[in-house]
Coordinates of C-alpha atoms in Angstrom, one line a residue:
Chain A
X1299 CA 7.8 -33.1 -20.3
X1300 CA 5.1 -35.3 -21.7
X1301 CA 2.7 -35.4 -24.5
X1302 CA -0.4 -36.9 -23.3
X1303 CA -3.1 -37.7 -25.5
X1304 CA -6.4 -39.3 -24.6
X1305 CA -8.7 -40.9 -27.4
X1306 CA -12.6 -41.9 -27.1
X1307 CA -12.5 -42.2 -23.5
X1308 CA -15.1 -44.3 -21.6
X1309 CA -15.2 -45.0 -17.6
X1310 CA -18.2 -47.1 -16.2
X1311 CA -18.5 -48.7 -12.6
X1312 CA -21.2 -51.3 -14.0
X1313 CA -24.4 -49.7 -15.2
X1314 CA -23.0 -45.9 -13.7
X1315 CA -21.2 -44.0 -16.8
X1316 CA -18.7 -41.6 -15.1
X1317 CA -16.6 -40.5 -18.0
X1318 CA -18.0 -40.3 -21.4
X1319 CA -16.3 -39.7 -25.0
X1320 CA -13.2 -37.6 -23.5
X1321 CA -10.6 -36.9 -26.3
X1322 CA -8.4 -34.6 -25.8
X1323 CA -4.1 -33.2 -26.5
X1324 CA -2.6 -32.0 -23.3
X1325 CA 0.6 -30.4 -24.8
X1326 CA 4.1 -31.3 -23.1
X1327 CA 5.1 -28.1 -20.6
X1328 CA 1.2 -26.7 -20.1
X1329 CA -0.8 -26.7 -16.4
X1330 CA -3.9 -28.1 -16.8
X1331 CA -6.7 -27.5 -14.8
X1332 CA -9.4 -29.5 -14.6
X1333 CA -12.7 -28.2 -12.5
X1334 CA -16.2 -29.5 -12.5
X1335 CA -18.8 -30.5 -9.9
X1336 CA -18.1 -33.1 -7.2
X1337 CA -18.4 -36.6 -8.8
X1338 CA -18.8 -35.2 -12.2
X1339 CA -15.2 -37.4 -12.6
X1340 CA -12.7 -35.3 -12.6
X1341 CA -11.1 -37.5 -10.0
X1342 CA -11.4 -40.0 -11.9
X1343 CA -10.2 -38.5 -14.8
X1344 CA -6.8 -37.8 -13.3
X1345 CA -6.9 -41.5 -11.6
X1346 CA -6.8 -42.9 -15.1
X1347 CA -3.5 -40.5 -15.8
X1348 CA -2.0 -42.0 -13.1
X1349 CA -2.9 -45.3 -14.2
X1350 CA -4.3 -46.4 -10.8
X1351 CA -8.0 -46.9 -13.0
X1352 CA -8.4 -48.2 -16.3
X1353 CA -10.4 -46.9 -19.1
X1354 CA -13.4 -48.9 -20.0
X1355 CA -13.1 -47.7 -23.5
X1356 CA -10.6 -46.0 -25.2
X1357 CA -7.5 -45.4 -24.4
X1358 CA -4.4 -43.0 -23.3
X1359 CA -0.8 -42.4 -24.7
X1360 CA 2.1 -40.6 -23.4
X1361 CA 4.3 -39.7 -26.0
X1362 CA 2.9 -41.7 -28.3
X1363 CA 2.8 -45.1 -26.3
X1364 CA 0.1 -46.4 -24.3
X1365 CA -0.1 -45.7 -20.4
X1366 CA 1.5 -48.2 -18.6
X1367 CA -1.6 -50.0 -16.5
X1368 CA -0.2 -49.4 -13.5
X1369 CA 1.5 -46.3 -11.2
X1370 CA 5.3 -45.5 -11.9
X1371 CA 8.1 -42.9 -11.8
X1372 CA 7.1 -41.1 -14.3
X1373 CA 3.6 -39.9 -13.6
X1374 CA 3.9 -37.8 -9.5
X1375 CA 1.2 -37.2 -7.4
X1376 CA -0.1 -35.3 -5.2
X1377 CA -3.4 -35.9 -2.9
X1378 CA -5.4 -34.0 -1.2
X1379 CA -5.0 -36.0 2.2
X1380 CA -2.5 -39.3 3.2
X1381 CA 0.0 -37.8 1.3
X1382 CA 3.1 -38.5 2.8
X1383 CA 4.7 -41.6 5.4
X1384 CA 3.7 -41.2 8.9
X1385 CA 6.7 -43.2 9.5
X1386 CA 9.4 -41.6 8.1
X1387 CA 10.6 -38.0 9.2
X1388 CA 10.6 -35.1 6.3
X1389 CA 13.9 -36.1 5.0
X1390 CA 13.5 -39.6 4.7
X1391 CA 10.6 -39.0 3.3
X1392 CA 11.6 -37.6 0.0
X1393 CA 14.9 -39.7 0.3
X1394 CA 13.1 -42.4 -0.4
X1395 CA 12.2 -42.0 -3.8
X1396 CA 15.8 -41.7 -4.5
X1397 CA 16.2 -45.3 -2.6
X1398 CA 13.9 -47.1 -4.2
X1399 CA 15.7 -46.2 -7.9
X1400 CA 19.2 -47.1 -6.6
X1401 CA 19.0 -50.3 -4.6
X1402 CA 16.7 -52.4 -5.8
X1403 CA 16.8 -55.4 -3.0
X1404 CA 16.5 -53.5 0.1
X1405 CA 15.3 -50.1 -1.2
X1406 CA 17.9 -48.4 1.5
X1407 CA 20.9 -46.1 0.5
X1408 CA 24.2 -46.4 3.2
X1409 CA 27.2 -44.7 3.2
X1410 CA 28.3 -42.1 0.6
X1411 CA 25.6 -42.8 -1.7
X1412 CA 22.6 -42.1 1.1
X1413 CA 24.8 -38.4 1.9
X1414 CA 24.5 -37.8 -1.2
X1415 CA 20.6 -38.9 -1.5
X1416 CA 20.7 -36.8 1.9
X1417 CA 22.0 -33.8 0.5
X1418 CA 19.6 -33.5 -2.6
X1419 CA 16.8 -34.0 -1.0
X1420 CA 17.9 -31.6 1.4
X1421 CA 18.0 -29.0 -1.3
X1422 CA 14.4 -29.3 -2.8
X1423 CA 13.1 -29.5 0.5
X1424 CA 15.4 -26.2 1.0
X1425 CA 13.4 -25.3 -2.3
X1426 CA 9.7 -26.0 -0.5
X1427 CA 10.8 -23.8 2.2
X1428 CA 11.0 -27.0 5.2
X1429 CA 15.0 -26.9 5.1
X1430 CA 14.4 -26.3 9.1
X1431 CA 12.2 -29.2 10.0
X1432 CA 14.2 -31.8 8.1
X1433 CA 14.2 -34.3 11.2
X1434 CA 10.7 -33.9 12.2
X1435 CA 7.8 -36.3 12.4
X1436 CA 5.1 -35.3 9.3
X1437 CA 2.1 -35.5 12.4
X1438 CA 4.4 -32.5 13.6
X1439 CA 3.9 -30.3 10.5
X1440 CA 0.9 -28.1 9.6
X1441 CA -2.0 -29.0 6.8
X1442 CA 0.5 -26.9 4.5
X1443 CA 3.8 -28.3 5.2
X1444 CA 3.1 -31.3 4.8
X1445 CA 1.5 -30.4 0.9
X1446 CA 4.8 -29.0 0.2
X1447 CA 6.6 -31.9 1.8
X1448 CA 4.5 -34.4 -0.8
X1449 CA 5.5 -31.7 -3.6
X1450 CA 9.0 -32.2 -2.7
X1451 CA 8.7 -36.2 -2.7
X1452 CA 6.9 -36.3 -6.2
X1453 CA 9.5 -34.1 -7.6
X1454 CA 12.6 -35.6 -6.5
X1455 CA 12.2 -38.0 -8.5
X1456 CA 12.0 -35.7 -11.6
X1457 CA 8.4 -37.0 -13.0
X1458 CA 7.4 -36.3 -16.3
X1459 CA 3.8 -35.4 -15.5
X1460 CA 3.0 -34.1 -12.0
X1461 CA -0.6 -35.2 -11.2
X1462 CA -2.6 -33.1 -8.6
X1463 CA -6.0 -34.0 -7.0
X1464 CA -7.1 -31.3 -5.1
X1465 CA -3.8 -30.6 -3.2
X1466 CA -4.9 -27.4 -1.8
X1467 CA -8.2 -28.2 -1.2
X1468 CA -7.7 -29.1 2.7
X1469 CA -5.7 -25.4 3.4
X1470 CA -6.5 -21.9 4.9
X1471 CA -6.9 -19.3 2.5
X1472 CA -3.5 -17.5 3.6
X1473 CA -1.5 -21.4 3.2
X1474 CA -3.5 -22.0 0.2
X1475 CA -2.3 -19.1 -1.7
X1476 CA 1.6 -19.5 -0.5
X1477 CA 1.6 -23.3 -1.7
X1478 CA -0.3 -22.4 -5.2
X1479 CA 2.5 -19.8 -5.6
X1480 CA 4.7 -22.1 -4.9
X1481 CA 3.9 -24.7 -7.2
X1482 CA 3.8 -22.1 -9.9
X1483 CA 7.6 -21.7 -9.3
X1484 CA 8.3 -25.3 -9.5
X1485 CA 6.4 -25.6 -12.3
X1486 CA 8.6 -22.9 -14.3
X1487 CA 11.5 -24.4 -12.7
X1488 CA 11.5 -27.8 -14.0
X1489 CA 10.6 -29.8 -17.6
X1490 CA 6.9 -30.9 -16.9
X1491 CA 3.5 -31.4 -17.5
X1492 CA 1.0 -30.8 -14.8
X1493 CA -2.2 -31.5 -14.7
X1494 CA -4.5 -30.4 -11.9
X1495 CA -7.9 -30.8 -10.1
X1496 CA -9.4 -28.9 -8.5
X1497 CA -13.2 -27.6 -8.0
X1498 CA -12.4 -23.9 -6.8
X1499 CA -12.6 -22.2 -10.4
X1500 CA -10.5 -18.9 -9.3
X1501 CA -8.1 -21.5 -8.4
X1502 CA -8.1 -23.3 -11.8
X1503 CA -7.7 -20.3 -14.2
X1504 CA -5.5 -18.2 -11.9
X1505 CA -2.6 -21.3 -11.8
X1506 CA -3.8 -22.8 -15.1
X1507 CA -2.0 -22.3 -19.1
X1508 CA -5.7 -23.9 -19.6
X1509 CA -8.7 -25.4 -18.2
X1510 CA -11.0 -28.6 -18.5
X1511 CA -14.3 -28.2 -17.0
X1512 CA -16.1 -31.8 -16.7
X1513 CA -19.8 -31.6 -17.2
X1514 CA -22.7 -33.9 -18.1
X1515 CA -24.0 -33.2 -21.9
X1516 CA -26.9 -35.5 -21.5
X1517 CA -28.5 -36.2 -18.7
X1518 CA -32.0 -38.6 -17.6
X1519 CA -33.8 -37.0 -14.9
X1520 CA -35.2 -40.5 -14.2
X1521 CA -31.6 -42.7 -14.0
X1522 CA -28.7 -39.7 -13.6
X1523 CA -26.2 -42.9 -13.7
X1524 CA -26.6 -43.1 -17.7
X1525 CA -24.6 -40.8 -19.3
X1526 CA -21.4 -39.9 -17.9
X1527 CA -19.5 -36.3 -17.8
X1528 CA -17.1 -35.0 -20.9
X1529 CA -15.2 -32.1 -21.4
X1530 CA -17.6 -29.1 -22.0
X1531 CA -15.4 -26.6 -21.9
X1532 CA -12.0 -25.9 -22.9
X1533 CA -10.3 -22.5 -22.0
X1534 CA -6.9 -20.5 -21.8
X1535 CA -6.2 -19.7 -18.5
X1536 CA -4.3 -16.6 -17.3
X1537 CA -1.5 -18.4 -16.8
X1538 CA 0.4 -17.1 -20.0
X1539 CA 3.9 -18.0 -18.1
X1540 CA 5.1 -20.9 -20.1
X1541 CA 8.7 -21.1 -20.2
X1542 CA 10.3 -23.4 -21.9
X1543 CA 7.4 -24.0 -25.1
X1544 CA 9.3 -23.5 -28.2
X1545 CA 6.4 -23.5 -29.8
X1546 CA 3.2 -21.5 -28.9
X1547 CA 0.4 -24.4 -27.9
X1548 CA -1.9 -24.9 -30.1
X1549 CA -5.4 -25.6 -28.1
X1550 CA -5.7 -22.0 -26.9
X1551 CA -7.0 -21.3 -30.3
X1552 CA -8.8 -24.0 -30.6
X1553 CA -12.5 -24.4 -30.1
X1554 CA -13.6 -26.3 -27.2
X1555 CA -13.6 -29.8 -27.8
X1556 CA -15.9 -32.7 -26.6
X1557 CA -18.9 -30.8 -25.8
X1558 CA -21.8 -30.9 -28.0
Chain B
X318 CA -24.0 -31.9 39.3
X319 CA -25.2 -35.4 37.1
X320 CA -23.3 -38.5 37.4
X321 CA -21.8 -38.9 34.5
X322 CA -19.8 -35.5 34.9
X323 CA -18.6 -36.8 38.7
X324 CA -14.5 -37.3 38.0
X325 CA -12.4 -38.6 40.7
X326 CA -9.1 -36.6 41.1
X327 CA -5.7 -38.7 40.6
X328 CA -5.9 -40.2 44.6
X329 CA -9.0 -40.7 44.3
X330 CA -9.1 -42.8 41.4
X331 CA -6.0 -44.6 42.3
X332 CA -8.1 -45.6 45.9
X333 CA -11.1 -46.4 43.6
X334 CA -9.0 -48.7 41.9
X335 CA -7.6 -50.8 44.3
X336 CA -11.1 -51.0 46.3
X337 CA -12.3 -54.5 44.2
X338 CA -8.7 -56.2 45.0
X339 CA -9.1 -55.3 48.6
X340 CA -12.6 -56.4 48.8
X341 CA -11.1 -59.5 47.6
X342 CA -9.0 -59.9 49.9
X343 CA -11.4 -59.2 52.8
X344 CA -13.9 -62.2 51.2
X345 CA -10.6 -64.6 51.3
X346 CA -10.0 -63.7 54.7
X347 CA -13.5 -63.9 56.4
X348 CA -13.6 -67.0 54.1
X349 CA -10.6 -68.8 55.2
X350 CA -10.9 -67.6 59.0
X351 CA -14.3 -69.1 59.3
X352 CA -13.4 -73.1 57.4
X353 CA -10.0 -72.5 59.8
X354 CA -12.4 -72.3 62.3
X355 CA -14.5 -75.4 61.9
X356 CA -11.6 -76.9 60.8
X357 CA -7.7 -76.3 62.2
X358 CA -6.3 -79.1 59.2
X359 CA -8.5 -77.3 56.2
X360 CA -6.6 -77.2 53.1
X361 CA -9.0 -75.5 50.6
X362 CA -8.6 -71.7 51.8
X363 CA -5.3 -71.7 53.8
X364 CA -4.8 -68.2 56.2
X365 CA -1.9 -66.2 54.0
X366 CA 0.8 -67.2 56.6
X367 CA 0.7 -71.0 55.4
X368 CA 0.6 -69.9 51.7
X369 CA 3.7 -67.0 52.7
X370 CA 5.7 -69.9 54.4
X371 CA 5.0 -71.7 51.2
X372 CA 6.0 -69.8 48.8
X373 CA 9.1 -69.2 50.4
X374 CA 9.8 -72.7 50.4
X375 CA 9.1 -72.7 46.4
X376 CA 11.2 -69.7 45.6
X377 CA 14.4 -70.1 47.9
X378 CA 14.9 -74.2 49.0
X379 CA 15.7 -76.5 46.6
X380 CA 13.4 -79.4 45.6
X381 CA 14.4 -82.3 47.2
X382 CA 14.1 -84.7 44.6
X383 CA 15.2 -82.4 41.8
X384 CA 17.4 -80.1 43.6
X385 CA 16.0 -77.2 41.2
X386 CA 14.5 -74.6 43.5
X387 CA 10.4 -75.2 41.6
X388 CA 9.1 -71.6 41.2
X389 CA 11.9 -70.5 39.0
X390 CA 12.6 -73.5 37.4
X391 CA 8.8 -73.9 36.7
X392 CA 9.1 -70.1 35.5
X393 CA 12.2 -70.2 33.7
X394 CA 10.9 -73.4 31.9
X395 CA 7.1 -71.7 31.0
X396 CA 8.5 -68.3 29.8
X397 CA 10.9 -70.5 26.9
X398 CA 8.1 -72.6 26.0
X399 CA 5.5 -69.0 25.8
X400 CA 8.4 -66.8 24.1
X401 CA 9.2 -69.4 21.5
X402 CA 6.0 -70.1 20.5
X403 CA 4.6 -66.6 20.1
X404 CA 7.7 -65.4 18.6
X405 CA 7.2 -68.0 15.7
X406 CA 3.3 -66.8 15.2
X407 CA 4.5 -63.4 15.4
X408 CA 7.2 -63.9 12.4
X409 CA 4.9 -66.4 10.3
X410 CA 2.2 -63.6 10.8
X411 CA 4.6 -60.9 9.8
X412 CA 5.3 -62.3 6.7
X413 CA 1.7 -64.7 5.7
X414 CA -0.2 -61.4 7.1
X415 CA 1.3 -58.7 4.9
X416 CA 1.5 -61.1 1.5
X417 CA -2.1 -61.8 2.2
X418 CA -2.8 -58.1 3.0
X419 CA -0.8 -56.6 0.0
X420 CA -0.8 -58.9 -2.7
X421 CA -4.1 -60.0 -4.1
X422 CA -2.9 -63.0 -5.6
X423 CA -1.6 -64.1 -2.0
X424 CA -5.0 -63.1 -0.6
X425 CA -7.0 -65.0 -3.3
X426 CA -5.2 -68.4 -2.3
X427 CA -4.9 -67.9 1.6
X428 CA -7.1 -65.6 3.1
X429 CA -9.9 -68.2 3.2
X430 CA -7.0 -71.2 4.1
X431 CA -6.6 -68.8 7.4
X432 CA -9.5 -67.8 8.3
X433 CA -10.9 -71.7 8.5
X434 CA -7.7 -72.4 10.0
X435 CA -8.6 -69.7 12.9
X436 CA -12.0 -71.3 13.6
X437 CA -10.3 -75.1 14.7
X438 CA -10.0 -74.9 18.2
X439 CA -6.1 -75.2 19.2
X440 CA -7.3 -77.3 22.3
X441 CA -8.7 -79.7 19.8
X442 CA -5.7 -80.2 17.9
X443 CA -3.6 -80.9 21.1
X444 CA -4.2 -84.7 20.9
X445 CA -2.6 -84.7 17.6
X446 CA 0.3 -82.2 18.2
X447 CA 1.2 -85.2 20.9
X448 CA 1.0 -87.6 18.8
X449 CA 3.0 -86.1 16.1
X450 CA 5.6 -84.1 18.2
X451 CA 5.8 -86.3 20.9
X452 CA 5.7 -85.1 24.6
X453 CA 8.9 -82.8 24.6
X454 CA 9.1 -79.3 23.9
X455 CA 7.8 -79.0 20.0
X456 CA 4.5 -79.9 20.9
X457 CA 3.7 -77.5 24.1
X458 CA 5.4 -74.8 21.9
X459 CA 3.1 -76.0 18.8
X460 CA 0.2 -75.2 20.8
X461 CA 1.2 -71.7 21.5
X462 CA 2.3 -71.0 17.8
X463 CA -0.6 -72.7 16.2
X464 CA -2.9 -71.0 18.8
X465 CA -2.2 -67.6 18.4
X466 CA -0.4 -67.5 14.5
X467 CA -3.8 -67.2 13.0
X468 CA -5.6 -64.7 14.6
X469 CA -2.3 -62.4 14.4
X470 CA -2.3 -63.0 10.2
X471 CA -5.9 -62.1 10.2
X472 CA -5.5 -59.0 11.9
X473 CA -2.2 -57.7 10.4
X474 CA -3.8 -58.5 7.0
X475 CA -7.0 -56.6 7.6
X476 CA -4.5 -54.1 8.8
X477 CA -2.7 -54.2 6.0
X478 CA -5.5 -54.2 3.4
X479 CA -7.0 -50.9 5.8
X480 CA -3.7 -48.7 4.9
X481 CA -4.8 -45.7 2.9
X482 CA -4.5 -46.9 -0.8
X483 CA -3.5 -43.1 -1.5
X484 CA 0.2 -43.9 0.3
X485 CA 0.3 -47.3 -1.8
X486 CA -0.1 -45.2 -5.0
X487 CA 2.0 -42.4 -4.0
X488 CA 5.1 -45.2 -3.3
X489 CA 4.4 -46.5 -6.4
X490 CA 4.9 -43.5 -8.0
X491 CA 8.1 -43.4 -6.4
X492 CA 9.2 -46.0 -8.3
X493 CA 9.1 -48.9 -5.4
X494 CA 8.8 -52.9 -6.4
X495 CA 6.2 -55.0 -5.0
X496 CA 8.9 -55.9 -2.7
X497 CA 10.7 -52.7 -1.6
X498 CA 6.8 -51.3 -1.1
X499 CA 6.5 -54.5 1.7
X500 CA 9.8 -53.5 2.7
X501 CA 9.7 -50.1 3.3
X502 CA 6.6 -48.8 3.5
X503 CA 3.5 -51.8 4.6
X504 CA 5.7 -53.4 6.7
X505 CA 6.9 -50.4 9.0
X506 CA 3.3 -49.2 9.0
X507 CA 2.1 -52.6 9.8
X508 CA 4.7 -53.4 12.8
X509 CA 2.7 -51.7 15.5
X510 CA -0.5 -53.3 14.8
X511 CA 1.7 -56.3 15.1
X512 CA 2.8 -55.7 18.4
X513 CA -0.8 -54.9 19.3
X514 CA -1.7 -58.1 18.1
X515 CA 0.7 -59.9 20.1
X516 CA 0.0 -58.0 23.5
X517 CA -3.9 -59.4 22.7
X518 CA -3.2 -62.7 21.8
X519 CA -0.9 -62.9 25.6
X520 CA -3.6 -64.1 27.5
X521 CA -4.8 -66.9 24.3
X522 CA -0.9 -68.2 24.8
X523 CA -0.9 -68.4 28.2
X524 CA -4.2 -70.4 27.8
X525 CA -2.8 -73.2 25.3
X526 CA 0.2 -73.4 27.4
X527 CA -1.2 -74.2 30.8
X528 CA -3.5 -76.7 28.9
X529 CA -0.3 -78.0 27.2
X530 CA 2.1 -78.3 31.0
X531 CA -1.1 -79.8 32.3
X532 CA -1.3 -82.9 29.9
X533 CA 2.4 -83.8 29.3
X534 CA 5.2 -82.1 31.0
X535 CA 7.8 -82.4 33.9
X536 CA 8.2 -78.7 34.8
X537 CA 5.9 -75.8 33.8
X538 CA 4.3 -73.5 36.3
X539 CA 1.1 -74.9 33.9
X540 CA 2.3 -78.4 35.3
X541 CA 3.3 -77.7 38.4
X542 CA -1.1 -76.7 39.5
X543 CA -2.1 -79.8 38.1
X544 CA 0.5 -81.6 39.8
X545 CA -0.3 -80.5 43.5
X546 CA -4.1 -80.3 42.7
X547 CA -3.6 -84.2 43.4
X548 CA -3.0 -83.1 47.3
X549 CA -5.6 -79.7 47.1
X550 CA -2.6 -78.0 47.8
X551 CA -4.2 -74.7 47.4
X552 CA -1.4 -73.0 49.6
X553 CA 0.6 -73.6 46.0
X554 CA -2.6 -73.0 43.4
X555 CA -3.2 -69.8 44.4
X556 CA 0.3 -68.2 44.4
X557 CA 1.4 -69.5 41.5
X558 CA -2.0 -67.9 39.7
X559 CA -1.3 -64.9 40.9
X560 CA 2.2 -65.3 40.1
X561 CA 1.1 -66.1 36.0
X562 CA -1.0 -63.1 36.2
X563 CA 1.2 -61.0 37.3
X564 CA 4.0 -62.2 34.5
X565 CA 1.3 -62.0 31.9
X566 CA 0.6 -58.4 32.9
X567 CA 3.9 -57.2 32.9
X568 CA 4.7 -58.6 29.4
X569 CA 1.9 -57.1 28.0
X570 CA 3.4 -53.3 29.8
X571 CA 6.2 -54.2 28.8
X572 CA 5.3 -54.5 24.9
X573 CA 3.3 -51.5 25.0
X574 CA 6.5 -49.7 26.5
X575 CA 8.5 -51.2 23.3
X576 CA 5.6 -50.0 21.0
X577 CA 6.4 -46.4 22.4
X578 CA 9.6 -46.3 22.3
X579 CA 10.2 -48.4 18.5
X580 CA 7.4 -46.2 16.9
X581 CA 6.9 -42.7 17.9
X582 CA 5.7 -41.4 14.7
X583 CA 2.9 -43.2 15.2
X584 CA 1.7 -41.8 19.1
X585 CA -1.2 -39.5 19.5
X586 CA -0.2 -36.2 18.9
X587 CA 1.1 -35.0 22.3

């Protein structure tokens, strides 16, 4: 679990402002949602989490120390499509992030150490409910085995945060509502932060202990490319399932933040 | 019903399909029967008998000055010299392709080096791989690698570069070096392109080769045409074209056979 804490926050592509002025305390444990129009930057938002983008301005820490500038072990993720390796089968799949921790040269477990890489990732993927399709091909599962497939992979290896862009955003309505069920378990389960986007708002504040919606403050009819979007809203969600806070969070009583 | 919706069944097609090769044949045939006529001694289009009787000479008697029978020595000696070189471009292009692909420092300082190295023509460098290699093996099997190497980098690194950047990201957040990324995840992905790559670049090799044989060599079924064009002897020409054909066509089956069977993840959904 995480503390993540983003201060004066500024993303621009050259002269296009995406992200504007975004300071904000997501508290270690919570499910953030995060909802807003398409390309209001709520992608990009969670891309800067991850630390595949850099802020232009401002900056992010996790527990107090800046974001390392590039992807790592401790910040999972889950897309909304190319999520997992064609070229693996499910098990190796989530095996793999358990190889590339323990043998650094060839990033390949033999012998006694890869059974017992085997058997764990056996069990979460038990856990995710694929325990029967551990030797197929991931072209051979459906849209919502293969989300819970990448869920499996991010959490093997036990990330702080878990990052989510849109991860049910490809499924049937029936799948949909399985998999977000599902990630509410894991979620209780384990010791971490999630933050999630997402642009169905049912979605956000059925899953979420709170919810960011991204949203332009100013805007120029004549060049919609110079202001960027903030947080303009800041709300509990229903979620009110947060098991391991000792403490109650804070920002549900809090104002919203950011807007004007 | 419209043209375009027309399909032949399976025996049809199959007919349809060998239709061109036997109008071929018929053209040779009218073609040869009527010089033959005019001329009993013509050497140009000989009737398939002479060429039959030939080729059995080639493939089962010994060469009398040699004592190698010629069409599998010639073969035997061409298929070293073709293997050798393309498995060299295919290993430099396995590793120069994915370091220029994957790492953008790599790319910075060779993807232009390769791509003006693609655009010198091999044939024009085949004067100085003589001189430098001498006549022996390294320079017909230079030819080949320095041919084909090239093309095979640019396309495994544009291959490379095309990989969904979400799968690089989501490795990365498994924790995975620069290195075990390569490793495990670009270059597995990467491999059948590869093998793509070298099935394209068969008939290229095949190219440099014969060009190769024909300037300096003393066996090579590349060598062995120029040799008897001295007499016309067409009744040798001929076969052993359709003989390199028909090895350059079942090497490339053969590597899309391999490419099945090494990668079945990634086939079209059956």
């Amino acid at each position: 679990m995480s503390r993540i804490e983003v201060q004066g926050l500024w993303k621009s592509y050259g002269d296009r402002v995406v992200l504007e002025r975004v300071s904000l305390v997501i508290e270690p444990g919570s499910l953030v949602a995060i909802v807003g129009a398409s390309g209001c930057g709520k992608s990009t938002f969670l891309r800067i989490l991850l630390g595949s983008e850099r802020p232009s301005r401002g900056r992010v820490l996790l527990d107090g120390a800046p974001l390392p500038a590039e992807p790592g072990p401790d910040r999972g993720i889950v897309f909304q499509r190319y999520t997992v390796f064609p070229h693996l089968s499910v098990l190796d799949n989530v095996v793999l992030g358990l190889e590339f921790g323990k043998s650094r040269l060839l990033g390949r477990l033999f012998g006694a150490r890869r059974q017992q890489a085997r058997e764990k990732a056996a069990a979460i993927l038990a856990r995710v409910g694929l325990g029967h399709v551990l030797d197929a091909w991931p072209h051979q599962l459906s849209g919502g085995m293969q989300q819970r497939l990448a869920l499996a992979q991010a959490l093997i290896v036990e990330p702080r945060i878990l990052l989510l862009d849109e991860p049910f955003g490809a499924l049937d309505p029936g799948i949909r509502a399985e998999a977000r069920a599902l990630l509410l378990e894991l979620w209780a389960e384990r010791e971490m932060t999630v933050v999630m986007v997402t642009h169905d708002l049912a979605e956000a504040f059925q899953l979420g202990t709170r919810v960011l919606v991204f949203d332009k403050v100013r805007r120029d009819p004549q060049v919609p490319e110079r202001y960027g979007a903030t947080v303009t809203y800041d709300l509990p969600g229903y979620n009110r399932f947060r098991p391991r806070l000792e403490r109650p969070l804070p920002h549900a009583s809090l104002p919203a933040t950011g807007g004007f | 019903m419209r043209l375009i919706n027309r399909r032949p069944s399976r025996e049809a097609a199959l007919l349809l399909a060998v239709v061109p090769f036997v109008l071929l044949l018929l053209l040779y045939l009218w073609a040869s029967a009527a010089r033959l006529a005019d001329n009993p001694a013509d050497k140009l289009l000989p009737w398939p008998s002479a060429i039959i009787e030939q080729v059995r000479v080639l493939a089962l008697e010994p060469d009398r000055r040699t004592g190698d029978v010629l069409l599998w020595s010639d073969t035997a000696a061409s298929l070293a010299r073709l293997a050798l070189g393309l498995a060299l471009a295919t290993v430099v292009a396995a590793l120069v392709g994915i370091a220029i692909g994957l790492v953008p420092l790599v790319g910075a300082l060779l993807s232009y080096f390769v791509a003006a190295l693609a655009m010198i023509p091999p044939l024009a460098i085949l004067p100085i791989l003589l001189i430098l290699l001498g006549t022996g093996e390294a320079s017909k099997v230079g030819l080949v690698a320095l041919g084909t190497a090239p093309v095979m980098i640019r396309d495994l690194a544009l291959r490379v570069r095309a990989l969904p950047e979400e799968l690089i990201i989501k490795a990365q957040t498994l924790g995975a070096s620069s290195w075990q990324l390569a490793l495990r995840i670009v270059w597995p992905m990467a491999a059948p392109r590869l093998v793509d790559a070298l099935r394209l670049q068969l008939g290229p090799a095949w190219l440099f080769l014969i060009a190769a044989e024909a300037i300096a060599a003393t066996e090579g079924l590349g060598y062995r045409i120029f040799l008897v064009r001295r007499y016309l002897a067409m009744d040798i020409i001929l076969p052993y074209v359709a003989w390199i054909t028909l090895l350059a066509f079942a090497s490339d089956r053969l590597l899309a056979l391999l490419s099945r069977r090494l990668f079945p993840w990634a086939q079209p959904r059956a």
